Amino acid sequence: MGDKNMQEIIKILIRTTFFYFFIVLLYRIMGKREIGQLGIIDLIVSILIAELVAISIENINDSIWLTIVPLTLLVLLELGLAFVSIKSRNFRTFFGGKPSLIICNGRINYQEMVKQRYSMDDLLLSLRQKSVKSIEDVEYAFLEPNGKLSIFKYNVFRVKSNYPMPLIVDGELQKKALEHIHKSKYWLEKELSKKGLDVIDVFYAFYKGSKIYLIRKKEL
């Protein structure tokens, strides 16, 4: 092995070690979660980071700053978008999506499955992974934005329960939730007016057992 090859190997080892600790630092700054919980933006950033680092390690003759600068920019963009998503639910929903009701009261919502391109095989696989033997054991199932299935089984006596449907989130009315409980916007506004509130005054409200439970913005 020549001196030139040895020098290249040393450079690769140094770059690999540097980027290992540099990426650990970046992920600590971004506060990353496990891969299965990453949103679309988080996943894109993770892929780009991996690609940029791989290119930099291969091209040992290029300046290391050609990788550090775009990586830093990606982190700043991710932090900026995360801040905006906290402030704006519409932005968060557009990029991150929202949960889809796949099973409701023990019945499969085939229309929603087609809309989400979620096959019966996907559903059965997710149920098996949750140690659920039969679809009949499931009362509610939500397909989360990260692709995981959240499952709520029937109770021991198989008595139907009312899932706490979110009616208001961040001061925004949830029309689909109102349709699900067969209520109108007028009904909700009337119920809130009894408490001297408007929709924009409510941070979070959900419906369960024929009652509305809410958190006012000024209580936060």
Tab-separated table of C-alpha atoms in Angstrom:
chain	number	residue	atom	x	y	z
A	1	MET	CA	0.000	0.000	0.000
A	2	GLY	CA	1.507	3.325	-1.124
A	3	ASP	CA	1.872	6.492	0.898
A	4	LYS	CA	-0.805	8.181	-1.239
A	5	ASN	CA	-3.366	5.477	-0.487
A	6	MET	CA	-2.516	5.628	3.197
A	7	GLN	CA	-3.029	9.395	3.221
A	8	GLU	CA	-6.428	9.002	1.530
A	9	ILE	CA	-7.486	6.388	4.093
A	10	ILE	CA	-6.420	8.664	6.947
A	11	LYS	CA	-8.394	11.559	5.418
A	12	ILE	CA	-11.483	9.370	5.082
A	13	LEU	CA	-11.173	8.201	8.691
A	14	ILE	CA	-10.749	11.763	9.934
A	15	ARG	CA	-13.747	13.011	7.915
A	16	THR	CA	-15.908	10.093	9.024
A	17	THR	CA	-15.058	10.691	12.692
A	18	PHE	CA	-15.639	14.428	12.357
A	19	PHE	CA	-19.027	14.066	10.677
A	20	TYR	CA	-20.094	11.422	13.177
A	21	PHE	CA	-19.748	13.871	16.059
A	22	PHE	CA	-20.973	16.786	13.927
A	23	ILE	CA	-24.211	14.973	13.009
A	24	VAL	CA	-24.738	13.917	16.634
A	25	LEU	CA	-24.473	17.606	17.547
A	26	LEU	CA	-26.927	18.613	14.805
A	27	TYR	CA	-29.493	16.039	15.879
A	28	ARG	CA	-29.141	17.135	19.480
A	29	ILE	CA	-29.887	20.695	18.362
A	30	MET	CA	-32.901	19.586	16.306
A	31	GLY	CA	-34.173	17.344	19.112
A	32	LYS	CA	-34.826	14.428	16.804
A	33	ARG	CA	-37.087	11.555	17.679
A	34	GLU	CA	-36.879	7.952	16.603
A	35	ILE	CA	-37.082	7.323	12.845
A	36	GLY	CA	-40.602	5.910	13.022
A	37	GLN	CA	-41.855	9.203	14.480
A	38	LEU	CA	-40.276	11.545	11.944
A	39	GLY	CA	-42.526	13.829	9.919
A	40	ILE	CA	-42.069	14.581	6.229
A	41	ILE	CA	-39.809	17.588	6.823
A	42	ASP	CA	-37.709	15.711	9.389
A	43	LEU	CA	-37.319	12.744	7.066
A	44	ILE	CA	-36.232	14.917	4.129
A	45	VAL	CA	-33.669	16.697	6.283
A	46	SER	CA	-32.327	13.360	7.548
A	47	ILE	CA	-31.950	12.011	3.994
A	48	LEU	CA	-30.198	15.160	2.780
A	49	ILE	CA	-27.814	15.102	5.740
A	50	ALA	CA	-26.895	11.486	4.989
A	51	GLU	CA	-26.353	12.219	1.275
A	52	LEU	CA	-24.235	15.314	1.881
A	53	VAL	CA	-22.030	13.529	4.379
A	54	ALA	CA	-21.591	10.519	2.082
A	55	ILE	CA	-20.542	12.783	-0.803
A	56	SER	CA	-18.092	14.668	1.409
A	57	ILE	CA	-16.444	11.462	2.665
A	58	GLU	CA	-16.057	10.179	-0.902
A	59	ASN	CA	-14.683	13.459	-2.306
A	60	ILE	CA	-11.763	13.886	0.063
A	61	ASN	CA	-10.159	16.557	-2.132
A	62	ASP	CA	-13.092	18.945	-1.685
A	63	SER	CA	-13.140	21.396	1.204
A	64	ILE	CA	-15.015	20.150	4.246
A	65	TRP	CA	-16.804	23.500	4.401
A	66	LEU	CA	-18.710	22.574	1.235
A	67	THR	CA	-20.576	20.117	3.465
A	68	ILE	CA	-20.636	21.999	6.772
A	69	VAL	CA	-22.330	25.084	5.280
A	70	PRO	CA	-25.305	23.273	3.636
A	71	LEU	CA	-25.725	21.029	6.700
A	72	THR	CA	-25.918	24.101	8.931
A	73	LEU	CA	-28.429	25.680	6.542
A	74	LEU	CA	-30.584	22.531	6.647
A	75	VAL	CA	-30.633	22.598	10.436
A	76	LEU	CA	-31.605	26.274	10.504
A	77	LEU	CA	-34.383	25.635	7.978
A	78	GLU	CA	-35.661	22.695	10.003
A	79	LEU	CA	-35.691	24.711	13.215
A	80	GLY	CA	-37.434	27.590	11.447
A	81	LEU	CA	-40.099	25.343	9.938
A	82	ALA	CA	-40.603	23.610	13.292
A	83	PHE	CA	-41.234	27.005	14.918
A	84	VAL	CA	-43.728	27.986	12.203
A	85	SER	CA	-45.527	24.638	12.507
A	86	ILE	CA	-46.023	25.238	16.234
A	87	LYS	CA	-47.569	28.638	15.527
A	88	SER	CA	-49.671	27.592	12.531
A	89	ARG	CA	-51.796	24.445	12.533
A	90	ASN	CA	-52.570	24.849	8.809
A	91	PHE	CA	-48.851	24.785	8.049
A	92	ARG	CA	-48.364	21.780	10.327
A	93	THR	CA	-51.248	19.906	8.722
A	94	PHE	CA	-50.101	20.711	5.164
A	95	PHE	CA	-46.585	19.363	5.681
A	96	GLY	CA	-47.162	16.785	8.407
A	97	GLY	CA	-50.668	15.589	7.607
A	98	LYS	CA	-53.283	14.578	10.154
A	99	PRO	CA	-54.650	11.301	11.556
A	100	SER	CA	-57.147	9.319	9.485
A	101	LEU	CA	-59.941	7.277	11.051
A	102	ILE	CA	-59.563	3.780	9.593
A	103	ILE	CA	-61.844	1.861	11.976
A	104	CYS	CA	-64.804	3.487	13.705
A	105	ASN	CA	-67.074	1.602	16.104
A	106	GLY	CA	-65.648	-1.667	14.830
A	107	ARG	CA	-66.348	-0.846	11.172
A	108	ILE	CA	-63.663	-0.364	8.550
A	109	ASN	CA	-63.698	2.983	6.743
A	110	TYR	CA	-62.900	1.726	3.231
A	111	GLN	CA	-63.225	5.177	1.642
A	112	GLU	CA	-60.537	6.575	3.922
A	113	MET	CA	-58.309	3.561	3.264
A	114	VAL	CA	-58.541	4.151	-0.497
A	115	LYS	CA	-57.884	7.854	-0.004
A	116	GLN	CA	-54.755	7.130	2.047
A	117	ARG	CA	-53.708	4.255	-0.272
A	118	TYR	CA	-53.757	1.984	2.761
A	119	SER	CA	-54.489	-1.600	1.753
A	120	MET	CA	-56.185	-4.363	3.692
A	121	ASP	CA	-52.844	-6.149	3.898
A	122	ASP	CA	-51.320	-3.040	5.499
A	123	LEU	CA	-54.132	-2.961	8.049
A	124	LEU	CA	-53.827	-6.637	8.924
A	125	LEU	CA	-50.039	-6.322	9.234
A	126	SER	CA	-50.375	-3.380	11.634
A	127	LEU	CA	-52.929	-5.285	13.711
A	128	ARG	CA	-50.635	-8.308	13.960
A	129	GLN	CA	-47.772	-6.072	15.059
A	130	LYS	CA	-50.037	-4.801	17.853
A	131	SER	CA	-50.907	-8.401	18.834
A	132	VAL	CA	-54.509	-7.952	17.704
A	133	LYS	CA	-55.965	-11.254	16.494
A	134	SER	CA	-59.093	-9.943	14.794
A	135	ILE	CA	-60.466	-6.699	13.390
A	136	GLU	CA	-63.599	-7.379	15.452
A	137	ASP	CA	-61.552	-6.664	18.602
A	138	VAL	CA	-60.869	-3.082	17.477
A	139	GLU	CA	-63.278	-0.262	18.240
A	140	TYR	CA	-61.197	2.601	16.833
A	141	ALA	CA	-58.037	2.745	14.726
A	142	PHE	CA	-56.246	5.863	13.512
A	143	LEU	CA	-53.605	6.007	10.797
A	144	GLU	CA	-51.147	8.585	12.136
A	145	PRO	CA	-49.184	11.016	9.915
A	146	ASN	CA	-46.007	8.974	10.523
A	147	GLY	CA	-47.667	5.873	9.052
A	148	LYS	CA	-48.245	4.050	12.333
A	149	LEU	CA	-51.632	2.688	13.330
A	150	SER	CA	-53.013	3.694	16.734
A	151	ILE	CA	-55.456	1.072	17.981
A	152	PHE	CA	-58.175	1.255	20.664
A	153	LYS	CA	-59.661	-2.114	21.532
A	154	TYR	CA	-63.124	-2.801	22.875
A	155	ASN	CA	-63.377	-3.074	26.639
A	156	VAL	CA	-63.868	-6.426	28.364
A	157	PHE	CA	-67.662	-6.298	28.067
A	158	ARG	CA	-67.493	-4.978	24.480
A	159	VAL	CA	-69.570	-1.968	25.459
A	160	LYS	CA	-69.263	0.839	22.942
A	161	SER	CA	-67.415	3.881	24.205
A	162	ASN	CA	-67.354	7.401	22.875
A	163	TYR	CA	-63.960	8.368	21.525
A	164	PRO	CA	-63.051	11.933	22.578
A	165	MET	CA	-63.447	13.645	19.208
A	166	PRO	CA	-61.463	16.915	18.942
A	167	LEU	CA	-63.911	19.660	17.987
A	168	ILE	CA	-61.504	22.589	18.237
A	169	VAL	CA	-57.721	22.553	17.901
A	170	ASP	CA	-55.677	25.745	18.236
A	171	GLY	CA	-58.825	27.833	17.853
A	172	GLU	CA	-59.830	26.112	14.595
A	173	LEU	CA	-63.074	24.219	14.078
A	174	GLN	CA	-62.768	20.541	13.117
A	175	LYS	CA	-65.585	20.011	10.624
A	176	LYS	CA	-65.037	16.276	10.160
A	177	ALA	CA	-65.299	15.709	13.905
A	178	LEU	CA	-68.629	17.549	13.951
A	179	GLU	CA	-69.881	15.405	11.069
A	180	HIS	CA	-68.796	12.282	12.929
A	181	ILE	CA	-70.896	13.136	15.996
A	182	HIS	CA	-73.737	14.420	13.787
A	183	LYS	CA	-73.556	17.975	15.083
A	184	SER	CA	-73.437	21.328	13.296
A	185	LYS	CA	-71.237	24.385	13.569
A	186	TYR	CA	-74.260	26.308	14.844
A	187	TRP	CA	-74.728	23.766	17.656
A	188	LEU	CA	-71.104	24.123	18.772
A	189	GLU	CA	-71.185	27.918	18.649
A	190	LYS	CA	-74.394	27.867	20.685
A	191	GLU	CA	-72.825	25.590	23.315
A	192	LEU	CA	-69.770	27.836	23.533
A	193	SER	CA	-71.898	30.977	23.807
A	194	LYS	CA	-73.430	29.529	26.979
A	195	LYS	CA	-69.946	29.743	28.468
A	196	GLY	CA	-69.353	33.199	27.005
A	197	LEU	CA	-66.832	31.890	24.462
A	198	ASP	CA	-66.195	31.930	20.735
A	199	VAL	CA	-64.320	29.280	18.752
A	200	ILE	CA	-61.193	31.461	18.581
A	201	ASP	CA	-61.139	31.686	22.404
A	202	VAL	CA	-60.687	27.914	22.740
A	203	PHE	CA	-57.286	26.228	22.490
A	204	TYR	CA	-58.620	22.664	22.574
A	205	ALA	CA	-62.084	21.155	22.915
A	206	PHE	CA	-63.277	17.583	22.627
A	207	TYR	CA	-66.622	15.822	22.784
A	208	LYS	CA	-67.235	12.737	24.906
A	209	GLY	CA	-70.297	11.299	26.563
A	210	SER	CA	-72.573	14.083	25.229
A	211	LYS	CA	-70.377	16.699	26.923
A	212	ILE	CA	-67.863	19.243	25.666
A	213	TYR	CA	-64.564	19.506	27.523
A	214	LEU	CA	-62.353	22.446	26.687
A	215	ILE	CA	-59.185	24.354	27.462
A	216	ARG	CA	-59.336	28.115	27.064
A	217	LYS	CA	-56.422	29.968	25.532
A	218	LYS	CA	-56.156	32.292	28.489
A	219	GLU	CA	-55.747	29.276	30.796
A	220	LEU	CA	-52.449	28.324	29.138
